Tab-separated table of N, CA and C in Angstrom:
chain	number	residue	atom	x	y	z
A	25	ALA	N	55.071	3.006	9.983
A	25	ALA	CA	53.686	3.517	10.827
A	25	ALA	C	54.594	4.093	12.203
A	26	SER	N	53.929	4.788	12.902
A	26	SER	CA	54.593	5.499	13.933
A	26	SER	C	53.648	5.112	15.178
A	27	VAL	N	53.970	5.429	16.363
A	27	VAL	CA	53.115	5.320	17.689
A	27	VAL	C	53.524	6.287	18.322
A	28	ASN	N	52.330	7.463	18.578
A	28	ASN	CA	52.699	8.790	19.808
A	28	ASN	C	51.835	7.674	21.288
A	29	LYS	N	52.345	8.301	21.976
A	29	LYS	CA	52.075	7.408	23.106
A	29	LYS	C	51.548	8.788	24.201
A	30	VAL	N	50.430	9.083	25.088
A	30	VAL	CA	50.833	10.055	26.050
A	30	VAL	C	50.026	9.644	27.162
A	31	ILE	N	50.550	9.596	28.414
A	31	ILE	CA	50.260	9.463	29.623
A	31	ILE	C	49.734	10.449	30.366
A	32	LEU	N	48.277	10.826	31.050
A	32	LEU	CA	47.843	12.096	31.388
A	32	LEU	C	47.713	11.487	32.844
A	33	LEU	N	47.957	12.343	33.897
A	33	LEU	CA	47.829	11.400	35.381
A	33	LEU	C	46.741	13.089	35.551
A	34	GLY	N	45.638	13.216	36.139
A	34	GLY	CA	44.899	13.989	36.475
A	34	GLY	C	43.664	13.957	37.322
A	35	ASN	N	42.775	14.749	37.295
A	35	ASN	CA	41.550	14.616	37.727
A	35	ASN	C	40.325	15.099	36.899
A	36	LEU	N	38.938	14.470	36.420
A	36	LEU	CA	37.787	14.245	35.775
A	36	LEU	C	36.989	15.723	36.704
A	37	GLY	N	37.089	16.908	35.520
A	37	GLY	CA	36.650	18.340	35.614
A	37	GLY	C	35.043	18.264	35.633
A	38	ALA	N	34.530	16.914	35.257
A	38	ALA	CA	33.175	16.888	34.877
A	38	ALA	C	32.502	15.506	34.835
A	39	ASP	N	31.397	14.905	34.972
A	39	ASP	CA	31.031	14.113	34.851
A	39	ASP	C	31.039	13.664	33.180
A	40	ARG	N	31.517	12.368	32.896
A	40	ARG	CA	31.659	12.123	31.232
A	40	ARG	C	30.578	12.248	30.478
A	41	THR	N	30.530	12.529	29.363
A	41	THR	CA	29.119	12.253	28.575
A	41	THR	C	29.433	11.215	27.484
A	42	SER	N	28.556	10.296	27.199
A	42	SER	CA	28.562	9.516	26.607
A	42	SER	C	27.190	9.343	25.521
A	43	ALA	N	28.108	8.568	24.380
A	43	ALA	CA	26.841	8.743	23.092
A	43	ALA	C	27.136	7.302	22.394
A	44	THR	N	26.354	6.775	21.364
A	44	THR	CA	26.696	5.917	20.334
A	44	THR	C	26.768	6.517	18.955
A	45	HIS	N	28.012	5.744	18.940
A	45	HIS	CA	28.788	6.653	17.466
A	45	HIS	C	27.148	6.030	16.057
A	46	PRO	N	27.442	6.583	15.279
A	46	PRO	CA	26.332	6.248	14.301
A	46	PRO	C	26.506	4.675	13.428
A	47	MET	N	28.071	3.913	13.895
A	47	MET	CA	28.144	2.879	13.356
A	47	MET	C	28.216	2.007	14.585
A	48	ALA	N	27.091	2.366	15.619
A	48	ALA	CA	27.113	1.235	17.129
A	48	ALA	C	28.392	1.545	17.799
A	49	VAL	N	29.262	2.377	17.776
A	49	VAL	CA	30.457	2.164	18.424
A	49	VAL	C	30.277	3.152	19.667
A	50	GLN	N	30.827	2.593	20.765
A	50	GLN	CA	30.723	3.384	22.277
A	50	GLN	C	31.413	4.773	21.733
A	51	GLN	N	30.885	6.017	22.512
A	51	GLN	CA	31.949	6.658	22.397
A	51	GLN	C	31.622	7.461	23.875
A	52	LEU	N	32.704	8.158	24.440
A	52	LEU	CA	32.792	8.855	25.862
A	52	LEU	C	33.817	10.457	25.519
A	53	THR	N	33.128	11.380	25.840
A	53	THR	CA	34.117	12.641	25.928
A	53	THR	C	34.563	12.422	27.584
A	54	LEU	N	35.493	13.028	28.078
A	54	LEU	CA	35.404	13.864	29.509
A	54	LEU	C	36.912	15.028	29.521
A	55	SER	N	36.535	15.507	30.211
A	55	SER	CA	37.500	17.022	30.807
A	55	SER	C	38.426	16.185	31.643
A	56	LEU	N	39.404	16.615	31.354
A	56	LEU	CA	40.669	16.083	32.106
A	56	LEU	C	41.582	17.527	32.933
A	57	ALA	N	41.718	17.338	34.091
A	57	ALA	CA	42.641	18.829	34.664
A	57	ALA	C	43.839	18.313	35.017
A	58	THR	N	45.084	18.824	34.591
A	58	THR	CA	46.549	18.334	35.047
A	58	THR	C	46.966	19.251	35.191
A	59	SER	N	47.598	19.522	36.514
A	59	SER	CA	48.755	20.499	37.242
A	59	SER	C	50.167	20.392	37.262
A	60	ARG	N	50.547	21.079	37.370
A	60	ARG	CA	51.812	21.385	37.322
A	60	ARG	C	52.458	22.365	38.535
A	61	ARG	N	53.691	22.499	39.139
A	61	ARG	CA	54.058	23.057	40.165
A	61	ARG	C	55.638	23.837	40.082
A	62	TYR	N	55.707	24.892	39.599
A	62	TYR	CA	57.219	25.280	39.546
A	62	TYR	C	57.571	26.466	40.112
A	63	LYS	N	58.845	26.541	40.329
A	63	LYS	CA	59.363	28.000	40.746
A	63	LYS	C	59.561	29.001	40.070
A	64	ASN	N	58.883	29.733	39.923
A	64	ASN	CA	59.162	31.217	38.891
A	64	ASN	C	60.383	32.104	39.059
A	65	ARG	N	60.476	32.953	38.012
A	65	ARG	CA	62.391	33.557	38.179
A	65	ARG	C	61.831	34.254	39.417
A	66	ASP	N	60.911	34.401	40.119
A	66	ASP	CA	61.055	34.924	41.435
A	66	ASP	C	61.028	34.476	42.603
A	67	GLY	N	61.153	33.195	42.564
A	67	GLY	CA	61.695	31.809	43.304
A	67	GLY	C	59.904	31.825	44.166
A	68	GLN	N	58.803	32.403	43.630
A	68	GLN	CA	57.593	31.885	44.145
A	68	GLN	C	57.264	30.643	43.660
A	69	PHE	N	56.771	29.606	44.418
A	69	PHE	CA	56.059	28.336	43.539
A	69	PHE	C	54.393	28.429	43.508
A	70	THR	N	54.390	28.333	41.868
A	70	THR	CA	53.299	28.927	40.549
A	70	THR	C	52.952	27.419	40.398
A	71	GLU	N	51.294	27.456	40.448
A	71	GLU	CA	50.681	25.988	40.080
A	71	GLU	C	49.497	26.299	38.673
A	72	GLU	N	49.586	25.739	37.819
A	72	GLU	CA	49.604	25.848	36.652
A	72	GLU	C	48.431	24.381	35.826
A	73	THR	N	47.089	25.158	36.201
A	73	THR	CA	46.070	23.720	35.172
A	73	THR	C	45.769	23.793	34.001
A	74	GLU	N	45.934	22.817	33.678
A	74	GLU	CA	45.653	22.481	32.269
A	74	GLU	C	44.672	21.778	31.761
A	75	TRP	N	43.802	22.086	30.916
A	75	TRP	CA	42.603	21.399	30.482
A	75	TRP	C	42.701	20.742	29.303
A	76	HIS	N	41.918	18.929	29.475
A	76	HIS	CA	42.831	18.223	28.037
A	76	HIS	C	41.111	17.662	28.117
A	77	ARG	N	40.753	17.543	26.556
A	77	ARG	CA	39.482	16.601	26.245
A	77	ARG	C	39.985	15.814	25.716
A	78	VAL	N	39.344	14.761	26.344
A	78	VAL	CA	39.500	13.181	25.988
A	78	VAL	C	38.332	12.485	25.231
A	79	VAL	N	38.876	11.536	24.148
A	79	VAL	CA	37.265	10.916	23.317
A	79	VAL	C	37.749	9.470	23.501
A	80	LEU	N	37.086	8.980	24.023
A	80	LEU	CA	37.725	7.306	23.998
A	80	LEU	C	36.052	6.301	23.338
A	81	PHE	N	36.503	5.120	22.582
A	81	PHE	CA	36.129	4.942	22.044
A	81	PHE	C	35.669	3.588	22.349
A	82	GLY	N	34.813	2.780	21.809
A	82	GLY	CA	34.318	1.328	22.189
A	82	GLY	C	34.979	0.532	23.160
A	83	ARG	N	35.387	-0.331	24.043
A	83	ARG	CA	35.702	-1.099	24.685
A	83	ARG	C	36.004	-0.154	26.226
A	84	THR	N	37.253	0.410	25.768
A	84	THR	CA	37.811	1.622	26.602
A	84	THR	C	36.679	2.775	27.038
A	85	ALA	N	35.734	2.885	26.517
A	85	ALA	CA	34.745	4.185	26.749
A	85	ALA	C	33.901	3.144	27.608
A	86	GLU	N	33.385	1.745	27.208
A	86	GLU	CA	32.813	1.311	28.468
A	86	GLU	C	33.342	1.226	29.533
A	87	ILE	N	34.669	0.885	30.022
A	87	ILE	CA	35.331	0.244	31.212
A	87	ILE	C	35.057	1.802	31.680
A	88	ALA	N	35.475	2.797	30.926
A	88	ALA	CA	36.004	4.110	31.396
A	88	ALA	C	34.403	4.841	32.539
A	89	ARG	N	33.285	4.152	31.167
A	89	ARG	CA	32.174	4.789	31.912
A	89	ARG	C	31.739	3.803	33.328
A	90	ASP	N	31.948	3.375	32.962
A	90	ASP	CA	31.403	2.477	34.859
A	90	ASP	C	32.202	2.658	36.025
A	91	TYR	N	33.793	3.130	35.472
A	91	TYR	CA	34.761	3.525	36.858
A	91	TYR	C	35.158	4.671	37.172
A	92	LEU	N	34.721	5.679	36.219
A	92	LEU	CA	35.226	7.239	36.405
A	92	LEU	C	34.103	8.091	36.400
A	93	LYS	N	34.147	8.901	37.692
A	93	LYS	CA	33.415	10.257	37.911
A	93	LYS	C	34.145	11.201	38.486
A	94	LYS	N	33.153	12.456	38.481
A	94	LYS	CA	33.837	13.875	38.402
A	94	LYS	C	34.965	13.596	39.827
A	95	GLY	N	36.194	14.470	39.817
A	95	GLY	CA	36.602	14.539	40.698
A	95	GLY	C	38.067	13.738	40.782
A	96	ARG	N	37.677	12.438	40.111
A	96	ARG	CA	38.904	11.215	40.290
A	96	ARG	C	40.012	11.006	39.554
């Protein structure tokens, strides 16, 4: 078995939405914006924003629900 790990640092784009999974597991969905800034071929600085849809389950979803708000 292998483990894939990703660390995303960014800002929440909208308030999170929560739901209860059919098996009584808390589920939280959020939109996360990450930006990167670089110099293009012309020497100008360019900034790109990429959006990520993140789904959390269980205790992690409960903690995120209590602490995460739009723009943080």
